[in-house]
PDB file of C-alpha atoms in Angstrom:
ATOM      1  CA  UNK A 586      -9.451   0.476 -17.397  1.00 46.00           C
ATOM      2  CA  UNK A 587      -8.858  -2.573 -19.478  1.00 47.00           C
ATOM      3  CA  UNK A 588     -11.313  -4.882 -17.678  1.00 46.00           C
ATOM      4  CA  UNK A 589     -12.589  -6.046 -13.829  1.00 48.00           C
ATOM      5  CA  UNK A 590     -12.916  -9.817 -15.174  1.00 48.00           C
ATOM      6  CA  UNK A 591     -11.021 -10.774 -17.801  1.00 50.00           C
ATOM      7  CA  UNK A 592     -10.164 -14.200 -19.878  1.00 48.00           C
ATOM      8  CA  UNK A 593      -6.992 -16.085 -19.072  1.00 55.00           C
ATOM      9  CA  UNK A 594      -5.708 -15.234 -22.570  1.00 59.00           C
ATOM     10  CA  UNK A 595      -5.993 -11.490 -21.718  1.00 82.00           C
ATOM     11  CA  UNK A 596      -4.079 -12.097 -18.430  1.00 90.00           C
ATOM     12  CA  UNK A 597      -1.219 -13.231 -20.353  1.00 90.00           C
ATOM     13  CA  UNK A 598      -1.468 -10.391 -22.822  1.00 91.00           C
ATOM     14  CA  UNK A 599      -1.532  -7.760 -20.203  1.00 94.00           C
ATOM     15  CA  UNK A 600       1.074  -9.321 -17.667  1.00 97.00           C
ATOM     16  CA  UNK A 601       3.610 -11.226 -19.646  1.00 96.00           C
ATOM     17  CA  UNK A 602       5.984  -8.228 -19.871  1.00 97.00           C
ATOM     18  CA  UNK A 603       5.656  -7.899 -15.731  1.00 98.00           C
ATOM     19  CA  UNK A 604       9.128  -8.515 -13.944  1.00 98.00           C
ATOM     20  CA  UNK A 605       8.630  -6.084 -11.095  1.00 98.00           C
ATOM     21  CA  UNK A 606       5.537  -6.994  -8.729  1.00 98.00           C
ATOM     22  CA  UNK A 607       4.891  -3.870  -6.525  1.00 98.00           C
ATOM     23  CA  UNK A 608       2.298  -4.556  -3.786  1.00 98.00           C
ATOM     24  CA  UNK A 609       1.079  -2.026  -1.374  1.00 98.00           C
ATOM     25  CA  UNK A 610       0.788  -3.543   2.250  1.00 98.00           C
ATOM     26  CA  UNK A 611      -2.267  -2.260   4.440  1.00 97.00           C
ATOM     27  CA  UNK A 612      -5.853  -3.479   3.009  1.00 96.00           C
ATOM     28  CA  UNK A 613      -4.031  -4.977   0.300  1.00 98.00           C
ATOM     29  CA  UNK A 614      -2.183  -7.891   1.484  1.00 98.00           C
ATOM     30  CA  UNK A 615      -4.865  -8.372   4.213  1.00 97.00           C
ATOM     31  CA  UNK A 616      -8.620  -7.623   4.206  1.00 95.00           C
ATOM     32  CA  UNK A 617      -9.980  -4.218   5.277  1.00 94.00           C
ATOM     33  CA  UNK A 618     -12.349  -6.408   7.548  1.00 94.00           C
ATOM     34  CA  UNK A 619      -9.104  -6.380   9.990  1.00 96.00           C
ATOM     35  CA  UNK A 620      -9.683  -2.882  10.600  1.00 96.00           C
ATOM     36  CA  UNK A 621      -6.217  -2.030  11.572  1.00 97.00           C
ATOM     37  CA  UNK A 622      -6.687   1.576  10.754  1.00 95.00           C
ATOM     38  CA  UNK A 623      -9.124   1.822  13.542  1.00 96.00           C
ATOM     39  CA  UNK A 624      -6.469   1.103  15.825  1.00 97.00           C
ATOM     40  CA  UNK A 625      -3.853   3.380  14.311  1.00 97.00           C
ATOM     41  CA  UNK A 626      -6.322   6.421  14.209  1.00 96.00           C
ATOM     42  CA  UNK A 627      -6.525   6.051  18.062  1.00 97.00           C
ATOM     43  CA  UNK A 628      -3.228   5.581  18.551  1.00 98.00           C
ATOM     44  CA  UNK A 629      -2.112   8.787  16.397  1.00 98.00           C
ATOM     45  CA  UNK A 630      -4.611  10.664  18.290  1.00 98.00           C
ATOM     46  CA  UNK A 631      -3.001   9.499  21.811  1.00 98.00           C
ATOM     47  CA  UNK A 632       0.376  10.649  20.670  1.00 98.00           C
ATOM     48  CA  UNK A 633      -0.801  14.009  19.520  1.00 98.00           C
ATOM     49  CA  UNK A 634      -2.562  14.401  23.096  1.00 98.00           C
ATOM     50  CA  UNK A 635       0.819  13.225  24.666  1.00 97.00           C
ATOM     51  CA  UNK A 636       3.101  15.204  22.619  1.00 97.00           C
ATOM     52  CA  UNK A 637       1.509  18.231  21.055  1.00 97.00           C
ATOM     53  CA  UNK A 638      -0.347  18.944  24.251  1.00 95.00           C
ATOM     54  CA  UNK A 639      -3.729  19.783  22.939  1.00 96.00           C
ATOM     55  CA  UNK A 640      -7.319  18.193  24.328  1.00 97.00           C
ATOM     56  CA  UNK A 641      -8.397  14.693  22.696  1.00 97.00           C
ATOM     57  CA  UNK A 642     -11.119  16.509  20.831  1.00 96.00           C
ATOM     58  CA  UNK A 643      -8.683  18.619  19.162  1.00 97.00           C
ATOM     59  CA  UNK A 644      -6.257  16.159  18.703  1.00 97.00           C
ATOM     60  CA  UNK A 645      -8.980  14.295  16.913  1.00 96.00           C
ATOM     61  CA  UNK A 646      -9.524  17.138  14.766  1.00 97.00           C
ATOM     62  CA  UNK A 647      -5.851  17.756  13.942  1.00 97.00           C
ATOM     63  CA  UNK A 648      -5.255  14.471  12.823  1.00 96.00           C
ATOM     64  CA  UNK A 649      -8.330  14.346  10.498  1.00 96.00           C
ATOM     65  CA  UNK A 650      -7.754  17.654   9.272  1.00 96.00           C
ATOM     66  CA  UNK A 651      -3.967  17.024   8.627  1.00 95.00           C
ATOM     67  CA  UNK A 652      -4.896  13.754   6.633  1.00 90.00           C
ATOM     68  CA  UNK A 653      -7.506  16.117   4.660  1.00 90.00           C
ATOM     69  CA  UNK A 654      -4.959  19.017   4.057  1.00 90.00           C
ATOM     70  CA  UNK A 655      -1.640  17.073   3.896  1.00 87.00           C
ATOM     71  CA  UNK A 656      -2.484  13.668   2.633  1.00 81.00           C
ATOM     72  CA  UNK A 657      -0.888  12.306   5.745  1.00 89.00           C
ATOM     73  CA  UNK A 658      -1.384  13.161   9.448  1.00 95.00           C
ATOM     74  CA  UNK A 659       2.246  12.907   9.434  1.00 95.00           C
ATOM     75  CA  UNK A 660       3.105  15.247   6.908  1.00 92.00           C
ATOM     76  CA  UNK A 661       0.879  17.808   8.560  1.00 95.00           C
ATOM     77  CA  UNK A 662       2.782  17.226  12.196  1.00 97.00           C
ATOM     78  CA  UNK A 663       6.265  17.680  10.208  1.00 95.00           C
ATOM     79  CA  UNK A 664       4.954  21.096   8.574  1.00 94.00           C
ATOM     80  CA  UNK A 665       3.414  22.712  11.598  1.00 96.00           C
ATOM     81  CA  UNK A 666       5.384  21.210  14.472  1.00 97.00           C
ATOM     82  CA  UNK A 667       8.609  19.914  13.141  1.00 96.00           C
ATOM     83  CA  UNK A 668       8.300  16.713  14.925  1.00 97.00           C
ATOM     84  CA  UNK A 669      10.781  13.891  14.866  1.00 97.00           C
ATOM     85  CA  UNK A 670       8.930  11.485  12.409  1.00 97.00           C
ATOM     86  CA  UNK A 671      10.003   8.103  13.899  1.00 97.00           C
ATOM     87  CA  UNK A 672       8.643   8.128  17.411  1.00 97.00           C
ATOM     88  CA  UNK A 673       5.368   9.285  15.778  1.00 98.00           C
ATOM     89  CA  UNK A 674       5.489   6.322  13.313  1.00 98.00           C
ATOM     90  CA  UNK A 675       6.415   3.777  15.889  1.00 97.00           C
ATOM     91  CA  UNK A 676       3.648   4.358  18.202  1.00 97.00           C
ATOM     92  CA  UNK A 677       0.945   4.901  15.308  1.00 97.00           C
ATOM     93  CA  UNK A 678       2.190   1.003  14.308  1.00 97.00           C
ATOM     94  CA  UNK A 679       1.919  -0.464  17.832  1.00 97.00           C
ATOM     95  CA  UNK A 680      -1.122  -2.745  16.391  1.00 97.00           C
ATOM     96  CA  UNK A 681      -2.675  -5.816  17.657  1.00 97.00           C
ATOM     97  CA  UNK A 682      -2.106  -8.078  14.872  1.00 98.00           C
ATOM     98  CA  UNK A 683      -4.434 -10.889  16.162  1.00 97.00           C
ATOM     99  CA  UNK A 684      -6.910 -10.332  13.448  1.00 97.00           C
ATOM    100  CA  UNK A 685      -4.457 -11.381  10.626  1.00 98.00           C
ATOM    101  CA  UNK A 686      -4.460 -15.041   9.682  1.00 98.00           C
ATOM    102  CA  UNK A 687      -1.998 -16.794   7.806  1.00 98.00           C
ATOM    103  CA  UNK A 688      -2.836 -16.820   3.965  1.00 98.00           C
ATOM    104  CA  UNK A 689      -1.458 -20.063   2.276  1.00 98.00           C
ATOM    105  CA  UNK A 690      -3.308 -19.675  -1.001  1.00 98.00           C
ATOM    106  CA  UNK A 691      -2.162 -15.900  -1.292  1.00 98.00           C
ATOM    107  CA  UNK A 692       1.751 -17.099  -0.320  1.00 98.00           C
ATOM    108  CA  UNK A 693       1.244 -19.673  -3.277  1.00 98.00           C
ATOM    109  CA  UNK A 694       0.065 -17.114  -5.818  1.00 98.00           C
ATOM    110  CA  UNK A 695       2.537 -14.267  -5.035  1.00 98.00           C
ATOM    111  CA  UNK A 696       5.160 -17.017  -5.066  1.00 98.00           C
ATOM    112  CA  UNK A 697       4.465 -18.165  -8.548  1.00 98.00           C
ATOM    113  CA  UNK A 698       4.675 -14.674 -10.276  1.00 98.00           C
ATOM    114  CA  UNK A 699       7.848 -14.569 -12.400  1.00 97.00           C
ATOM    115  CA  UNK A 700      10.220 -11.890 -11.502  1.00 97.00           C
ATOM    116  CA  UNK A 701      10.677  -9.878  -8.333  1.00 98.00           C
ATOM    117  CA  UNK A 702       8.128  -9.227  -5.700  1.00 98.00           C
ATOM    118  CA  UNK A 703       8.370  -5.822  -3.616  1.00 98.00           C
ATOM    119  CA  UNK A 704       6.146  -4.397  -0.725  1.00 98.00           C
ATOM    120  CA  UNK A 705       6.234  -0.729  -0.665  1.00 98.00           C
ATOM    121  CA  UNK A 706       3.939   0.838   2.019  1.00 97.00           C
ATOM    122  CA  UNK A 707       3.173   4.247   3.686  1.00 94.00           C
ATOM    123  CA  UNK A 708       3.760   2.601   6.793  1.00 95.00           C
ATOM    124  CA  UNK A 709       7.084   1.412   8.509  1.00 97.00           C
ATOM    125  CA  UNK A 710       9.155  -1.371   7.150  1.00 98.00           C
ATOM    126  CA  UNK A 711       9.108  -2.564  10.951  1.00 98.00           C
ATOM    127  CA  UNK A 712       5.054  -2.521  10.460  1.00 98.00           C
ATOM    128  CA  UNK A 713       5.398  -4.142   6.993  1.00 98.00           C
ATOM    129  CA  UNK A 714       7.653  -6.959   8.310  1.00 98.00           C
ATOM    130  CA  UNK A 715       5.228  -7.797  11.333  1.00 98.00           C
ATOM    131  CA  UNK A 716       2.187  -8.081   8.727  1.00 98.00           C
ATOM    132  CA  UNK A 717       4.037  -9.876   6.227  1.00 98.00           C
ATOM    133  CA  UNK A 718       4.786 -12.330   9.161  1.00 98.00           C
ATOM    134  CA  UNK A 719       1.392 -12.516  10.476  1.00 98.00           C
ATOM    135  CA  UNK A 720       0.060 -13.291   6.899  1.00 98.00           C
ATOM    136  CA  UNK A 721       2.195 -16.271   6.639  1.00 98.00           C
ATOM    137  CA  UNK A 722       3.975 -14.373   3.603  1.00 98.00           C
ATOM    138  CA  UNK A 723       7.744 -14.645   5.146  1.00 96.00           C
ATOM    139  CA  UNK A 724      10.408 -15.175   2.570  1.00 95.00           C
ATOM    140  CA  UNK A 725       8.231 -14.265  -0.548  1.00 97.00           C
ATOM    141  CA  UNK A 726       9.521 -10.409  -1.227  1.00 98.00           C
ATOM    142  CA  UNK A 727      12.671  -9.338  -2.520  1.00 98.00           C
ATOM    143  CA  UNK A 728      12.651  -5.924  -0.909  1.00 98.00           C
ATOM    144  CA  UNK A 729      10.101  -4.156   1.679  1.00 98.00           C
ATOM    145  CA  UNK A 730      10.212  -0.643   1.530  1.00 98.00           C
ATOM    146  CA  UNK A 731       8.463   1.942   3.981  1.00 97.00           C
ATOM    147  CA  UNK A 732       7.846   5.566   4.410  1.00 96.00           C
ATOM    148  CA  UNK A 733      11.253   6.172   5.838  1.00 97.00           C
ATOM    149  CA  UNK A 734      12.824   4.989   2.301  1.00 98.00           C
ATOM    150  CA  UNK A 735      11.039   7.889   0.796  1.00 97.00           C
ATOM    151  CA  UNK A 736      12.473  10.342   3.211  1.00 96.00           C
ATOM    152  CA  UNK A 737       8.768  10.496   4.972  1.00 96.00           C
ATOM    153  CA  UNK A 738       7.256  11.678   1.858  1.00 95.00           C
ATOM    154  CA  UNK A 739       4.089   9.266   1.137  1.00 93.00           C
ATOM    155  CA  UNK A 740       1.907   8.032  -1.602  1.00 94.00           C
ATOM    156  CA  UNK A 741       0.608   9.423  -3.887  1.00 93.00           C
ATOM    157  CA  UNK A 742       3.504  11.981  -4.062  1.00 94.00           C
ATOM    158  CA  UNK A 743       5.450  11.602  -7.409  1.00 97.00           C
ATOM    159  CA  UNK A 744       8.577  12.225  -5.276  1.00 97.00           C
ATOM    160  CA  UNK A 745       7.783   9.461  -3.013  1.00 97.00           C
ATOM    161  CA  UNK A 746       7.154   6.883  -5.832  1.00 98.00           C
ATOM    162  CA  UNK A 747      10.423   8.043  -7.329  1.00 98.00           C
ATOM    163  CA  UNK A 748      12.739   7.782  -4.597  1.00 98.00           C
ATOM    164  CA  UNK A 749      11.637   4.335  -3.515  1.00 98.00           C
ATOM    165  CA  UNK A 750      11.572   3.050  -6.917  1.00 98.00           C
ATOM    166  CA  UNK A 751      15.152   4.574  -7.637  1.00 98.00           C
ATOM    167  CA  UNK A 752      16.232   2.756  -4.503  1.00 97.00           C
ATOM    168  CA  UNK A 753      14.601  -0.466  -5.553  1.00 98.00           C
ATOM    169  CA  UNK A 754      15.646  -0.116  -9.111  1.00 98.00           C
ATOM    170  CA  UNK A 755      11.856  -0.700 -10.267  1.00 98.00           C
ATOM    171  CA  UNK A 756      11.703  -1.017 -13.759  1.00 98.00           C
ATOM    172  CA  UNK A 757       8.296   0.757 -14.300  1.00 98.00           C
ATOM    173  CA  UNK A 758       8.020  -0.231 -18.053  1.00 98.00           C
ATOM    174  CA  UNK A 759       8.035  -4.055 -16.868  1.00 98.00           C
ATOM    175  CA  UNK A 760       6.218  -3.612 -13.290  1.00 98.00           C
ATOM    176  CA  UNK A 761       2.793  -4.031 -11.936  1.00 98.00           C
ATOM    177  CA  UNK A 762       1.390  -2.075  -8.739  1.00 98.00           C
ATOM    178  CA  UNK A 763      -1.546  -3.446  -6.795  1.00 98.00           C
ATOM    179  CA  UNK A 764      -3.053  -0.839  -4.744  1.00 97.00           C
ATOM    180  CA  UNK A 765      -6.051  -0.386  -2.319  1.00 95.00           C
ATOM    181  CA  UNK A 766      -5.836   3.515  -2.447  1.00 92.00           C
ATOM    182  CA  UNK A 767      -7.275   4.533  -5.793  1.00 92.00           C
ATOM    183  CA  UNK A 768      -5.512   7.819  -5.652  1.00 93.00           C
ATOM    184  CA  UNK A 769      -1.957   5.918  -5.357  1.00 95.00           C
ATOM    185  CA  UNK A 770      -2.158   4.160  -8.593  1.00 97.00           C
ATOM    186  CA  UNK A 771      -2.418   7.271 -10.801  1.00 97.00           C
ATOM    187  CA  UNK A 772       1.616   8.007 -10.688  1.00 98.00           C
ATOM    188  CA  UNK A 773       2.373   4.232 -11.292  1.00 98.00           C
ATOM    189  CA  UNK A 774       0.104   4.228 -14.383  1.00 98.00           C
ATOM    190  CA  UNK A 775       1.694   7.395 -15.729  1.00 98.00           C
ATOM    191  CA  UNK A 776       5.262   5.942 -15.069  1.00 98.00           C
ATOM    192  CA  UNK A 777       3.975   2.736 -17.572  1.00 98.00           C
ATOM    193  CA  UNK A 778       3.062   0.108 -14.629  1.00 98.00           C
ATOM    194  CA  UNK A 779       0.063  -2.195 -15.035  1.00 97.00           C
ATOM    195  CA  UNK A 780      -2.259  -0.842 -12.330  1.00 97.00           C
ATOM    196  CA  UNK A 781      -4.425  -3.075 -10.276  1.00 96.00           C
ATOM    197  CA  UNK A 782      -6.790  -1.760  -7.825  1.00 95.00           C
ATOM    198  CA  UNK A 783      -7.665  -3.778  -4.871  1.00 95.00           C
ATOM    199  CA  UNK A 784     -11.058  -2.802  -3.775  1.00 86.00           C
ATOM    200  CA  UNK A 785     -14.742  -2.557  -4.514  1.00 74.00           C
ATOM    201  CA  UNK A 786     -15.374  -2.774  -8.451  1.00 68.00           C
ATOM    202  CA  UNK A 787     -17.278   0.010  -9.815  1.00 60.00           C
ATOM    203  CA  UNK A 788     -18.234   0.907 -13.514  1.00 63.00           C
ATOM    204  CA  UNK A 789     -16.873   4.462 -13.295  1.00 68.00           C
ATOM    205  CA  UNK A 790     -13.258   3.525 -12.459  1.00 80.00           C
ATOM    206  CA  UNK A 791     -10.688   6.027 -13.762  1.00 89.00           C
ATOM    207  CA  UNK A 792      -8.538   5.430 -16.891  1.00 92.00           C
ATOM    208  CA  UNK A 793      -5.525   4.848 -14.854  1.00 95.00           C
ATOM    209  CA  UNK A 794      -6.999   1.863 -13.249  1.00 94.00           C
ATOM    210  CA  UNK A 795      -6.100  -1.060 -15.911  1.00 93.00           C
ATOM    211  CA  UNK A 796      -7.863  -3.823 -13.530  1.00 92.00           C
ATOM    212  CA  UNK A 797     -10.026  -3.867 -10.441  1.00 92.00           C
ATOM    213  CA  UNK A 798     -10.702  -6.732  -8.066  1.00 92.00           C
ATOM    214  CA  UNK A 799     -11.728  -7.313  -4.517  1.00 92.00           C
ATOM    215  CA  UNK A 800     -10.066 -10.856  -4.750  1.00 94.00           C
ATOM    216  CA  UNK A 801      -6.313 -10.417  -4.617  1.00 96.00           C
ATOM    217  CA  UNK A 802      -5.702 -14.151  -4.192  1.00 97.00           C
ATOM    218  CA  UNK A 803      -8.000 -15.057  -6.893  1.00 95.00           C
ATOM    219  CA  UNK A 804      -6.787 -12.225  -9.335  1.00 95.00           C
ATOM    220  CA  UNK A 805      -3.275 -13.477  -9.032  1.00 97.00           C
ATOM    221  CA  UNK A 806      -4.266 -17.047  -9.391  1.00 96.00           C
ATOM    222  CA  UNK A 807      -5.849 -16.044 -12.845  1.00 95.00           C
ATOM    223  CA  UNK A 808      -2.755 -14.255 -13.638  1.00 96.00           C
ATOM    224  CA  UNK A 809      -0.508 -17.070 -12.970  1.00 96.00           C
ATOM    225  CA  UNK A 810      -2.891 -19.472 -14.901  1.00 94.00           C
ATOM    226  CA  UNK A 811      -2.823 -17.125 -18.034  1.00 93.00           C
ATOM    227  CA  UNK A 812       1.011 -16.693 -18.006  1.00 94.00           C
ATOM    228  CA  UNK A 813       1.289 -20.375 -17.972  1.00 91.00           C
ATOM    229  CA  UNK A 814      -1.170 -20.695 -21.004  1.00 84.00           C
ATOM    230  CA  UNK A 815      -3.648 -22.806 -18.849  1.00 69.00           C
TER     231      UNK A 815
END
């Protein structure tokens, strides 16, 4: 890892080449305190009960077991039950977004970045656009990609990244990836991207994390100041 807290000249050194800024969505463009995943877990369990035909406690275990064994609950449902993914995803993302509030400082910080701004989420594009609107970040992003754009493969799969980055013509040698899920940064780092972990900082962060912060807005403000030579 390069640094958790850095001086502005270091920001210029490490981000001056970046032209494609790729952001995860959930727990990255809004704080984990919104607890949207709590809602999503309930909705996924509801769908499994209604469509797979198991008792609720079994549906809960199935949801968590597939997540553990396949990386996502969807992947397990596809493998074992051959479901159509869109109805499941639509139901799982019927979320109450009232906990999300506009973030004008984050808007300004992202807008000031030089180059393209892209969102890539393991959720759906529809979900991404709803969250972006709730956070007041409309009009910022040149492209928004969801799990459907990766043929329902999810990060951290190398194939998922490859499909989305191919569609988006992402130049990984001149790219940066912002993620709250640590495991989702390993492939981007291997592809040559600058990686930023949005989460609790620790001293034992792996080598594929270049920077770590629990304040995306503040971090981007420092990046912009460093790039401007301030």
